[in-house]
């Protein structure tokens, strides 16, 4: 028998992952399980079934795919969540389960932008040490450690949850979750006399206004590049991922 019911695992923790779950929940014959790492508190719960916590590496994920008879996996994790994406590639190959990555296109600099590309967070901290004195740090709470030894600069650190890693001695913490508006970002940059912004190249609309605000105010941006990805098939939009899930339904063996 073909295609009566497919079980799809969405590796999420992102707004795209949640949107994909919402759209797929309306597809007939498709059962969605969203997986969250469980790191960020108060995250909006995606539609459908949700499981929380790590799988125990690639082998654990492969075992989960087999035990739960998963027909397809969409890796909708953040473009900087390199470990889970690598594990997904390995586990899906082991378990012979189709895998699609949903990857937001990165931002690209346009005229007026003053970007300094950093290969990783340590490189970003080294660049910051050579420019600016008042730094707006928007790289998430888990990747702040490389900045902890920057003692001669002041940092405005914006995170969703409180950081639990060492922080630079001179800082102010700002707890906030996007999306953010460009006008508000400009006010924030002015109020704190920011002269350099550090950002991951996350892509998407929700956090792009800080990049626009920096451009408008002529503030340089240290832009941390994405970690390398495993070569797996990918799409750039939720709509394309929904279509892919639909094709799984047409081709999957039935699990009853
Ligand atoms: P990571 O370094 O790639 O993953 C670390 C470990 O966390 C993985 O090995 C895995 O544990 C577990 N894990 C990660 N995502 C998972 C998921 N969706 N479901 C179940 N387990 C997961 O990831 P990270 O950078 O810490 O990010 C954690 C989560 O936050 C991701 O789901 C990501 O989409 C989301 N997020 C990350 C960022 C960012 O900037 N990194 C930004 C926004 C949202 P096991 O090895 O035990 O399976």
CSV table of C-alpha atoms and ligand atoms in Angstrom, one decimal:
chain,number,residue,atom,x,y,z
A,1,UNK,CA,0.0,0.0,0.0
A,2,UNK,CA,1.2,3.5,-0.7
A,3,UNK,CA,1.0,6.9,1.0
A,4,UNK,CA,-1.8,6.7,3.5
A,5,UNK,CA,0.0,8.2,6.5
A,6,UNK,CA,3.5,9.5,6.8
A,7,UNK,CA,5.4,10.4,10.0
A,8,UNK,CA,7.6,13.4,9.5
A,9,UNK,CA,10.1,14.7,12.1
A,10,UNK,CA,10.8,18.4,12.1
A,11,UNK,CA,14.0,19.4,13.8
A,12,UNK,CA,13.0,22.8,14.9
A,13,UNK,CA,13.6,25.5,17.5
A,14,UNK,CA,13.1,28.2,14.9
A,15,UNK,CA,10.2,30.3,13.7
A,16,UNK,CA,10.5,28.5,10.3
A,17,UNK,CA,10.3,25.1,12.0
A,18,UNK,CA,7.1,26.2,13.8
A,19,UNK,CA,5.6,27.6,10.7
A,20,UNK,CA,6.4,24.4,8.8
A,21,UNK,CA,4.6,22.4,11.5
A,22,UNK,CA,1.6,24.7,11.3
A,23,UNK,CA,1.3,24.3,7.5
A,24,UNK,CA,2.0,20.5,7.5
A,25,UNK,CA,-0.6,20.0,10.2
A,26,UNK,CA,-3.2,20.8,7.6
A,27,UNK,CA,-1.9,18.2,5.1
A,28,UNK,CA,-4.1,15.1,5.0
A,29,UNK,CA,-2.3,11.8,6.0
A,30,UNK,CA,0.7,13.6,7.5
A,31,UNK,CA,1.7,13.2,11.1
A,32,UNK,CA,4.2,15.8,12.3
A,33,UNK,CA,6.5,15.5,15.3
A,34,UNK,CA,8.5,18.6,16.1
A,35,UNK,CA,11.7,18.2,18.0
A,36,UNK,CA,13.1,21.0,20.2
A,37,UNK,CA,16.4,21.0,22.0
A,38,UNK,CA,14.7,22.5,25.1
A,39,UNK,CA,17.3,25.3,25.5
A,40,UNK,CA,15.1,28.4,25.2
A,41,UNK,CA,12.4,28.8,27.8
A,42,UNK,CA,9.0,30.1,26.8
A,43,UNK,CA,9.4,29.2,23.2
A,44,UNK,CA,6.1,29.0,21.3
A,45,UNK,CA,5.0,25.4,21.0
A,46,UNK,CA,4.7,24.2,17.4
A,47,UNK,CA,1.4,22.7,16.2
A,48,UNK,CA,1.1,18.9,16.4
A,49,UNK,CA,3.2,16.6,18.5
A,50,UNK,CA,6.3,17.9,20.2
A,51,UNK,CA,9.2,16.1,21.8
A,52,UNK,CA,11.9,17.9,23.7
A,53,UNK,CA,15.6,17.2,24.4
A,54,UNK,CA,18.6,15.8,22.6
A,55,UNK,CA,18.6,12.3,21.0
A,56,UNK,CA,22.1,11.3,22.2
A,57,UNK,CA,24.1,12.1,19.1
A,58,UNK,CA,23.7,10.8,15.5
A,59,UNK,CA,23.4,7.2,16.7
A,60,UNK,CA,20.6,8.1,19.1
A,61,UNK,CA,18.8,10.0,16.4
A,62,UNK,CA,19.1,7.1,13.9
A,63,UNK,CA,17.7,4.8,16.6
A,64,UNK,CA,14.8,7.2,17.2
A,65,UNK,CA,14.0,7.4,13.5
A,66,UNK,CA,13.8,3.6,13.3
A,67,UNK,CA,11.9,3.2,16.6
A,68,UNK,CA,9.4,5.9,15.7
A,69,UNK,CA,9.1,4.7,12.1
A,70,UNK,CA,9.8,8.2,10.7
A,71,UNK,CA,9.3,8.5,6.9
A,72,UNK,CA,11.1,11.8,6.4
A,73,UNK,CA,13.0,14.5,8.3
A,74,UNK,CA,13.1,18.2,7.8
A,75,UNK,CA,16.1,19.9,9.4
A,76,UNK,CA,14.6,23.3,10.1
A,77,UNK,CA,17.1,24.1,12.8
A,78,UNK,CA,19.0,27.5,13.0
A,79,UNK,CA,21.8,27.9,10.4
A,80,UNK,CA,24.3,28.1,13.4
A,81,UNK,CA,23.1,24.9,15.0
A,82,UNK,CA,25.8,22.9,13.2
A,83,UNK,CA,25.9,19.8,15.5
A,84,UNK,CA,22.3,18.8,15.2
A,85,UNK,CA,22.4,19.3,11.4
A,86,UNK,CA,25.5,17.1,11.1
A,87,UNK,CA,23.8,14.5,13.2
A,88,UNK,CA,20.7,14.6,11.1
A,89,UNK,CA,22.7,14.0,7.9
A,90,UNK,CA,24.5,11.1,9.5
A,91,UNK,CA,21.4,9.6,11.1
A,92,UNK,CA,19.2,9.8,8.1
A,93,UNK,CA,21.9,8.2,6.0
A,94,UNK,CA,22.2,5.4,8.5
A,95,UNK,CA,18.5,4.9,8.9
A,96,UNK,CA,17.9,5.5,5.2
A,97,UNK,CA,15.3,8.2,5.8
A,98,UNK,CA,14.9,11.1,3.4
A,99,UNK,CA,16.2,14.4,4.7
A,100,UNK,CA,15.6,17.9,3.6
A,101,UNK,CA,17.2,21.0,5.1
A,102,UNK,CA,15.2,24.2,5.4
A,103,UNK,CA,17.9,26.9,5.2
A,104,UNK,CA,17.2,30.6,5.3
A,105,UNK,CA,19.2,32.5,2.7
A,106,UNK,CA,21.9,34.5,4.4
A,107,UNK,CA,21.9,38.3,4.4
A,108,UNK,CA,24.1,39.9,1.8
A,109,UNK,CA,25.7,43.3,2.2
A,110,UNK,CA,24.2,46.2,0.1
A,111,UNK,CA,25.6,49.7,-0.5
A,112,UNK,CA,25.9,51.6,2.8
A,113,UNK,CA,26.6,48.4,4.8
A,114,UNK,CA,30.0,48.4,6.6
A,115,UNK,CA,30.5,44.7,7.2
A,116,UNK,CA,33.6,43.0,8.6
A,117,UNK,CA,33.2,39.2,8.0
A,118,UNK,CA,34.2,37.0,10.9
A,119,UNK,CA,34.8,33.3,10.3
A,120,UNK,CA,33.6,32.4,13.8
A,121,UNK,CA,32.9,33.9,17.2
A,122,UNK,CA,36.5,33.9,18.3
A,123,UNK,CA,37.4,35.8,15.1
A,124,UNK,CA,34.6,38.2,15.8
A,125,UNK,CA,35.9,38.9,19.3
A,126,UNK,CA,39.4,39.5,17.8
A,127,UNK,CA,38.0,42.0,15.3
A,128,UNK,CA,36.0,43.8,18.0
A,129,UNK,CA,39.2,44.2,20.0
A,130,UNK,CA,40.5,46.4,17.1
A,131,UNK,CA,37.5,48.6,16.6
A,132,UNK,CA,34.8,50.5,18.4
A,133,UNK,CA,34.4,51.0,22.2
A,134,UNK,CA,30.7,50.4,22.7
A,135,UNK,CA,29.6,47.1,21.3
A,136,UNK,CA,26.1,45.8,20.6
A,137,UNK,CA,26.4,42.0,20.9
A,138,UNK,CA,23.5,40.1,19.4
A,139,UNK,CA,24.9,36.6,18.9
A,140,UNK,CA,22.7,34.6,21.4
A,141,UNK,CA,23.5,33.7,24.9
A,142,UNK,CA,25.5,30.5,24.2
A,143,UNK,CA,28.3,32.1,22.2
A,144,UNK,CA,29.4,35.0,24.4
A,145,UNK,CA,32.4,33.4,26.0
A,146,UNK,CA,35.0,34.6,23.4
A,147,UNK,CA,34.1,38.2,24.4
A,148,UNK,CA,34.6,37.6,28.1
A,149,UNK,CA,38.2,38.8,28.0
A,150,UNK,CA,37.4,42.0,26.2
A,151,UNK,CA,37.9,44.2,29.3
A,152,UNK,CA,38.5,47.5,27.6
A,153,UNK,CA,35.2,47.7,25.8
A,154,UNK,CA,31.6,48.2,27.0
A,155,UNK,CA,29.0,45.7,25.7
A,156,UNK,CA,25.2,45.9,25.4
A,157,UNK,CA,24.4,42.2,25.3
A,158,UNK,CA,20.9,41.2,24.0
A,159,UNK,CA,19.7,37.7,24.6
A,160,UNK,CA,16.3,35.9,25.0
A,161,UNK,CA,17.3,34.0,28.1
A,162,UNK,CA,19.8,35.1,30.7
A,163,UNK,CA,23.4,34.0,29.7
A,164,UNK,CA,25.1,31.4,31.9
A,165,UNK,CA,28.6,31.8,30.5
A,166,UNK,CA,31.4,34.3,31.5
A,167,UNK,CA,30.7,37.8,30.3
A,168,UNK,CA,33.0,40.8,29.7
A,169,UNK,CA,33.5,42.9,32.8
A,170,UNK,CA,31.8,46.0,31.4
A,171,UNK,CA,28.3,45.2,30.1
A,172,UNK,CA,24.6,45.8,30.3
A,173,UNK,CA,22.2,42.9,29.7
A,174,UNK,CA,19.0,43.4,27.7
A,175,UNK,CA,16.6,40.5,27.7
A,176,UNK,CA,14.3,40.6,24.5
A,177,UNK,CA,13.0,38.4,21.8
A,178,UNK,CA,12.4,39.5,18.2
A,179,UNK,CA,11.0,40.5,15.9
A,180,UNK,CA,12.4,44.0,16.3
A,181,UNK,CA,11.4,47.2,14.4
A,182,UNK,CA,14.1,49.2,12.6
A,183,UNK,CA,13.1,52.5,14.2
A,184,UNK,CA,13.4,50.9,17.7
A,185,UNK,CA,16.7,49.5,16.8
A,186,UNK,CA,18.0,52.9,15.7
A,187,UNK,CA,16.8,54.4,19.0
A,188,UNK,CA,18.6,51.6,20.9
A,189,UNK,CA,21.8,52.2,19.0
A,190,UNK,CA,21.7,55.9,19.5
A,191,UNK,CA,20.7,55.7,23.2
A,192,UNK,CA,23.7,53.5,24.0
A,193,UNK,CA,26.1,55.3,21.7
A,194,UNK,CA,26.9,52.0,20.0
A,195,UNK,CA,29.8,52.2,17.6
A,196,UNK,CA,30.0,48.5,16.5
A,197,UNK,CA,27.4,45.7,16.1
A,198,UNK,CA,28.2,42.0,16.2
A,199,UNK,CA,25.7,39.7,14.6
A,200,UNK,CA,25.4,36.2,13.2
A,201,UNK,CA,24.5,36.0,9.6
A,202,UNK,CA,21.2,34.3,10.5
A,203,UNK,CA,19.1,35.5,7.6
A,204,UNK,CA,15.4,36.1,7.8
A,205,UNK,CA,13.3,39.2,8.6
A,206,UNK,CA,12.9,39.1,12.4
A,207,UNK,CA,16.4,40.3,13.3
A,208,UNK,CA,17.3,42.1,10.1
A,209,UNK,CA,16.2,45.6,11.3
A,210,UNK,CA,19.3,45.9,13.5
A,211,UNK,CA,21.4,45.5,10.3
A,212,UNK,CA,19.3,48.2,8.6
A,213,UNK,CA,19.6,50.5,11.6
A,214,UNK,CA,23.4,50.1,11.6
A,215,UNK,CA,23.5,50.9,7.9
A,216,UNK,CA,21.4,54.0,8.4
A,217,UNK,CA,23.6,55.2,11.2
A,218,UNK,CA,26.9,54.3,9.5
A,219,UNK,CA,27.8,51.8,12.2
A,220,UNK,CA,30.1,48.9,11.3
A,221,UNK,CA,28.9,45.4,11.7
A,222,UNK,CA,31.0,42.4,12.5
A,223,UNK,CA,29.1,39.7,10.7
A,224,UNK,CA,29.8,36.1,11.8
A,225,UNK,CA,29.6,33.7,8.9
A,226,UNK,CA,27.7,30.4,9.1
A,227,UNK,CA,29.4,27.2,10.0
A,228,UNK,CA,29.8,24.7,7.2
A,229,UNK,CA,26.9,22.4,6.5
A,230,UNK,CA,26.8,18.8,5.4
A,231,UNK,CA,25.9,18.5,1.7
A,232,UNK,CA,22.2,17.5,2.0
A,233,UNK,CA,19.3,18.6,-0.3
A,234,UNK,CA,17.9,21.9,0.9
A,235,UNK,CA,15.2,24.5,0.2
A,236,UNK,CA,15.0,28.1,1.3
A,237,UNK,CA,11.3,28.6,2.1
A,238,UNK,CA,8.7,27.0,4.3
A,239,UNK,CA,6.4,26.7,1.3
A,240,UNK,CA,9.0,24.5,-0.6
A,241,UNK,CA,9.5,22.4,2.5
A,242,UNK,CA,5.7,21.8,2.8
A,243,UNK,CA,5.7,20.7,-0.9
A,244,UNK,CA,8.5,18.3,-0.1
A,245,UNK,CA,6.6,16.8,2.8
A,246,UNK,CA,3.6,16.4,0.4
A,247,UNK,CA,5.8,14.3,-2.0
A,248,UNK,CA,6.8,12.1,0.9
A,249,UNK,CA,3.2,11.2,1.4
A,250,UNK,CA,2.9,10.2,-2.2
A,251,UNK,CA,5.9,7.9,-2.1
A,252,UNK,CA,6.1,6.5,1.4
A,253,UNK,CA,5.3,3.0,2.5
A,254,UNK,CA,2.5,2.9,5.0
A,255,UNK,CA,3.1,2.5,8.7
A,256,UNK,CA,0.0,1.4,10.5
B,1,LIG,P1,23.6,22.4,18.2
B,1,LIG,O1,24.9,22.9,18.8
B,1,LIG,O2,23.6,22.1,16.8
B,1,LIG,O3,23.1,21.1,19.0
B,1,LIG,C1,23.6,20.7,20.2
B,1,LIG,C2,22.9,19.5,20.7
B,1,LIG,O4,21.5,19.9,21.1
B,1,LIG,C3,22.6,18.5,19.6
B,1,LIG,O5,23.8,17.7,19.4
B,1,LIG,C4,21.4,17.8,20.0
B,1,LIG,O6,21.7,16.9,21.1
B,1,LIG,C5,20.6,18.9,20.7
B,1,LIG,N1,19.7,19.5,19.7
B,1,LIG,C6,19.8,20.6,19.0
B,1,LIG,N2,18.7,20.9,18.3
B,1,LIG,C7,17.8,20.0,18.6
B,1,LIG,C8,16.5,19.7,18.2
B,1,LIG,N3,15.8,20.6,17.4
B,1,LIG,N4,15.9,18.6,18.7
B,1,LIG,C9,16.5,17.8,19.6
B,1,LIG,N5,17.8,18.0,20.0
B,1,LIG,C10,18.4,19.1,19.5
B,1,LIG,O7,22.4,23.4,18.5
B,1,LIG,P2,22.4,24.9,19.2
B,1,LIG,O8,23.1,25.8,18.4
B,1,LIG,O9,22.7,24.6,20.7
B,1,LIG,O10,20.8,25.2,19.1
B,1,LIG,C11,19.9,24.5,19.9
B,1,LIG,C12,18.5,24.7,19.3
B,1,LIG,O11,18.2,26.1,19.3
B,1,LIG,C13,18.4,24.2,17.8
B,1,LIG,O12,17.3,23.4,17.7
B,1,LIG,C14,18.3,25.5,17.0
B,1,LIG,O13,17.4,25.4,15.9
B,1,LIG,C15,17.8,26.5,18.0
B,1,LIG,N6,18.3,27.8,17.8
B,1,LIG,C16,19.7,28.0,17.7
B,1,LIG,C17,20.2,29.2,17.4
B,1,LIG,C18,21.7,29.4,17.3
B,1,LIG,O14,22.1,30.6,17.0
B,1,LIG,N7,22.5,28.4,17.5
B,1,LIG,C19,19.4,30.3,17.2
B,1,LIG,C20,18.0,30.1,17.3
B,1,LIG,C21,17.5,28.9,17.6
B,1,LIG,P3,22.0,15.3,20.9
B,1,LIG,O15,23.3,15.2,20.2
B,1,LIG,O16,21.9,14.8,22.2
B,1,LIG,O17,20.9,14.8,20.0
